[in-house]
Amino acid sequence: MCLLLESICVDDGKAQLLAYHKQRMNRSRRNLLGITEEIKLEEAIAPLLSQYSRGLYKCRVLYQEAIEKIEFVPYQRPQIRTLKKVYSEEVEYSYKYAAREALTLLFQQRAHCDDILIIKNGMVTDTYFANLLFSDGDKWYTPDRPLLKGVQRAYLMDQRLVQERQILEEDLLQFTHFKFVNALNPFDHSPSVAISNIY
């Protein structure tokens, strides 16, 4: 089996949303490997955090049965202003594998755009690297069929800041703006982009 991956936001030495990452790691290990013993994520990361006490870092945790590698990479939040719609009926990414070849092939279709919006069976799903949120001018919604259920998405839903709903491709015109969110791009740091920037 391919290595699994968690990308954790470390901001000025503090690891964000660790409980959500740990929950996803344990769920993946249980479903894919039959392992019920919980992974010791905090114990693995905590001794390393003092080395990254200033600035924004992506903490990449590679694991299978156990954690195999932890690395910290300086992170700069991307400027995503345009999305290109791409289509795939087969793409699957319900577990966060380190290998992303199928998604990379779709990303290569982005033409002049910054990122892609993946349509699967007529449903709006995700971008290449993030979950999507859509605003109707009043509330924010996230597709109920994401390729990957991200930790930031789960957090925003738990906080009732975002509602899950079915979003078909033709529904996009109901919205005014979109945002992209993931562990390293929280709601408040993600720009609100006009829906007309989806091509």
Short mmCIF file of C-alpha atoms in Angstrom, two decimals:
data_model
loop_
_atom_site.label_atom_id
_atom_site.label_comp_id
_atom_site.label_asym_id
_atom_site.label_seq_id
_atom_site.Cartn_x
_atom_site.Cartn_y
_atom_site.Cartn_z
CA MET A 1 0.00 0.00 0.00
CA CYS A 2 1.16 3.56 -0.72
CA LEU A 3 2.25 5.75 2.14
CA LEU A 4 -0.43 7.89 3.73
CA LEU A 5 0.16 11.57 4.40
CA GLU A 6 -1.00 14.26 6.78
CA SER A 7 -0.07 17.89 6.11
CA ILE A 8 -0.29 19.80 9.38
CA CYS A 9 -0.12 23.57 9.74
CA VAL A 10 2.52 24.72 12.23
CA ASP A 11 2.18 28.44 12.88
CA ASP A 12 4.79 30.01 15.20
CA GLY A 13 5.52 26.65 16.78
CA LYS A 14 1.89 25.63 17.32
CA ALA A 15 0.43 22.66 15.47
CA GLN A 16 -3.12 23.40 14.30
CA LEU A 17 -6.15 21.06 14.34
CA LEU A 18 -4.12 18.11 15.67
CA ALA A 19 -7.23 16.33 16.98
CA TYR A 20 -8.75 16.36 13.48
CA HIS A 21 -5.52 15.08 11.88
CA LYS A 22 -5.21 12.32 14.46
CA GLN A 23 -8.84 11.31 13.93
CA ARG A 24 -8.31 11.01 10.17
CA MET A 25 -5.06 9.07 10.60
CA ASN A 26 -6.69 6.60 12.96
CA ARG A 27 -9.71 6.20 10.66
CA SER A 28 -7.45 5.55 7.66
CA ARG A 29 -5.34 2.99 9.55
CA ARG A 30 -8.46 1.24 10.84
CA ASN A 31 -10.23 1.12 7.46
CA LEU A 32 -7.21 0.28 5.30
CA LEU A 33 -5.02 -1.77 7.64
CA GLY A 34 -7.36 -3.03 10.34
CA ILE A 35 -5.34 -1.29 13.06
CA THR A 36 -7.40 -0.14 16.05
CA GLU A 37 -4.56 1.08 18.29
CA GLU A 38 -4.41 4.87 18.17
CA ILE A 39 -1.40 6.58 16.64
CA LYS A 40 0.63 8.81 18.98
CA LEU A 41 0.69 11.92 16.82
CA GLU A 42 1.18 14.53 19.55
CA GLU A 43 4.05 12.60 21.11
CA ALA A 44 5.79 12.36 17.74
CA ILE A 45 5.46 16.04 16.84
CA ALA A 46 5.71 17.89 20.17
CA PRO A 47 9.50 17.47 20.69
CA LEU A 48 10.16 18.98 17.24
CA LEU A 49 8.02 22.10 17.46
CA SER A 50 10.53 24.27 19.32
CA GLN A 51 12.75 24.25 16.22
CA TYR A 52 9.95 25.91 14.23
CA SER A 53 8.79 28.56 16.70
CA ARG A 54 8.69 31.43 14.20
CA GLY A 55 6.93 31.38 10.86
CA LEU A 56 4.55 29.15 8.94
CA TYR A 57 5.48 25.53 8.17
CA LYS A 58 3.91 22.51 6.58
CA CYS A 59 4.57 19.49 8.78
CA ARG A 60 4.41 16.43 6.53
CA VAL A 61 3.74 13.18 8.40
CA LEU A 62 4.19 10.02 6.32
CA TYR A 63 2.77 6.87 7.85
CA GLN A 64 1.31 3.41 7.42
CA GLU A 65 1.06 1.14 10.45
CA ALA A 66 3.24 3.67 12.29
CA ILE A 67 4.70 7.09 11.56
CA GLU A 68 7.62 6.63 9.18
CA LYS A 69 8.81 10.19 8.55
CA ILE A 70 8.15 13.73 9.78
CA GLU A 71 9.46 16.75 7.91
CA PHE A 72 8.90 20.49 8.18
CA VAL A 73 8.81 22.66 5.07
CA PRO A 74 8.48 26.47 5.07
CA TYR A 75 5.06 27.34 3.66
CA GLN A 76 3.75 30.32 1.75
CA ARG A 77 0.05 30.48 1.15
CA PRO A 78 -0.80 30.39 -2.58
CA GLN A 79 -2.72 33.02 -4.49
CA ILE A 80 -5.49 31.11 -6.26
CA ARG A 81 -7.56 33.46 -8.38
CA THR A 82 -8.78 31.25 -11.23
CA LEU A 83 -10.08 27.68 -11.52
CA LYS A 84 -10.40 25.53 -14.62
CA LYS A 85 -13.20 22.96 -14.63
CA VAL A 86 -11.89 19.48 -15.41
CA TYR A 87 -13.85 16.25 -15.63
CA SER A 88 -13.21 12.72 -14.40
CA GLU A 89 -15.62 9.89 -13.64
CA GLU A 90 -12.89 7.65 -12.19
CA VAL A 91 -10.78 9.88 -9.95
CA GLU A 92 -10.69 8.60 -6.36
CA TYR A 93 -8.91 10.15 -3.38
CA SER A 94 -10.96 9.26 -0.29
CA TYR A 95 -7.76 8.57 1.66
CA LYS A 96 -4.88 11.04 1.79
CA TYR A 97 -2.14 9.08 0.02
CA ALA A 98 1.27 10.62 -0.58
CA ALA A 99 1.02 9.49 -4.22
CA ARG A 100 -1.33 11.72 -6.22
CA GLU A 101 -0.73 10.75 -9.85
CA ALA A 102 -4.40 10.79 -10.91
CA LEU A 103 -4.90 14.26 -9.45
CA THR A 104 -1.66 15.51 -10.99
CA LEU A 105 -2.83 14.41 -14.45
CA LEU A 106 -6.00 16.45 -13.97
CA PHE A 107 -3.99 19.43 -12.68
CA GLN A 108 -2.00 19.42 -15.89
CA GLN A 109 -5.24 20.34 -17.72
CA ARG A 110 -5.52 23.70 -15.93
CA ALA A 111 -4.34 25.70 -19.00
CA HIS A 112 -3.92 29.37 -17.97
CA CYS A 113 -5.67 28.92 -14.59
CA ASP A 114 -4.10 28.71 -11.15
CA ASP A 115 -5.87 25.50 -10.11
CA ILE A 116 -8.61 23.11 -11.17
CA LEU A 117 -12.18 22.43 -10.08
CA ILE A 118 -12.81 18.71 -10.40
CA ILE A 119 -16.26 17.64 -11.63
CA LYS A 120 -17.07 13.98 -11.02
CA ASN A 121 -20.35 12.51 -12.31
CA GLY A 122 -21.74 16.02 -12.63
CA MET A 123 -20.89 16.86 -9.02
CA VAL A 124 -18.58 19.63 -7.85
CA THR A 125 -15.84 18.09 -5.68
CA ASP A 126 -12.45 19.69 -4.87
CA THR A 127 -9.51 21.54 -6.33
CA TYR A 128 -6.13 19.88 -6.83
CA PHE A 129 -5.09 20.54 -3.24
CA ALA A 130 -8.06 21.91 -1.31
CA ASN A 131 -11.74 21.66 -0.46
CA LEU A 132 -14.08 24.30 -1.83
CA LEU A 133 -16.56 26.66 -0.20
CA PHE A 134 -19.22 28.64 -2.06
CA SER A 135 -21.12 31.73 -0.94
CA ASP A 136 -24.60 32.79 -2.05
CA GLY A 137 -24.02 36.20 -0.46
CA ASP A 138 -25.46 35.03 2.86
CA LYS A 139 -24.09 31.62 3.83
CA TRP A 140 -21.12 29.44 2.90
CA TYR A 141 -21.61 25.91 1.57
CA THR A 142 -19.26 23.03 0.80
CA PRO A 143 -19.93 20.16 -1.63
CA ASP A 144 -21.28 16.99 -0.04
CA ARG A 145 -19.18 14.85 -2.40
CA PRO A 146 -15.59 16.00 -1.83
CA LEU A 147 -12.83 13.73 -3.06
CA LEU A 148 -11.20 14.07 0.37
CA LYS A 149 -12.88 15.18 3.58
CA GLY A 150 -10.33 17.73 4.75
CA VAL A 151 -9.64 18.66 8.37
CA GLN A 152 -10.30 22.38 7.85
CA ARG A 153 -13.61 21.51 6.15
CA ALA A 154 -14.55 19.29 9.12
CA TYR A 155 -13.61 22.02 11.59
CA LEU A 156 -15.68 24.66 9.78
CA MET A 157 -18.69 22.33 9.66
CA ASP A 158 -18.33 21.52 13.37
CA GLN A 159 -18.24 25.27 14.10
CA ARG A 160 -21.36 25.71 11.93
CA LEU A 161 -19.60 28.26 9.76
CA VAL A 162 -20.18 26.15 6.65
CA GLN A 163 -23.04 23.90 5.58
CA GLU A 164 -22.71 20.77 3.47
CA ARG A 165 -24.95 20.46 0.42
CA GLN A 166 -25.10 18.79 -2.95
CA ILE A 167 -23.59 21.07 -5.60
CA LEU A 168 -23.97 20.14 -9.26
CA GLU A 169 -21.94 21.82 -11.97
CA GLU A 170 -24.99 23.79 -13.09
CA ASP A 171 -25.52 25.04 -9.53
CA LEU A 172 -22.33 27.10 -9.62
CA LEU A 173 -24.18 30.11 -11.04
CA GLN A 174 -26.27 30.26 -7.86
CA PHE A 175 -23.19 31.46 -5.98
CA THR A 176 -21.32 34.75 -5.93
CA HIS A 177 -17.90 33.73 -4.57
CA PHE A 178 -15.72 30.75 -3.71
CA LYS A 179 -12.91 30.02 -1.28
CA PHE A 180 -10.46 27.14 -1.06
CA VAL A 181 -9.59 25.68 2.35
CA ASN A 182 -7.29 23.01 3.69
CA ALA A 183 -5.18 22.46 6.79
CA LEU A 184 -2.72 25.19 5.77
CA ASN A 185 -5.28 27.58 4.30
CA PRO A 186 -7.94 28.30 6.93
CA PHE A 187 -11.13 30.23 6.22
CA ASP A 188 -9.81 33.62 7.38
CA HIS A 189 -6.66 33.35 5.24
CA SER A 190 -8.38 32.21 2.07
CA PRO A 191 -9.39 34.99 -0.35
CA SER A 192 -12.99 35.24 -1.48
CA VAL A 193 -12.92 34.99 -5.29
CA ALA A 194 -15.71 35.85 -7.73
CA ILE A 195 -17.49 32.80 -9.15
CA SER A 196 -16.90 34.24 -12.63
CA ASN A 197 -13.24 33.24 -12.19
CA ILE A 198 -14.21 29.60 -12.74
CA TYR A 199 -13.73 28.69 -16.41
#
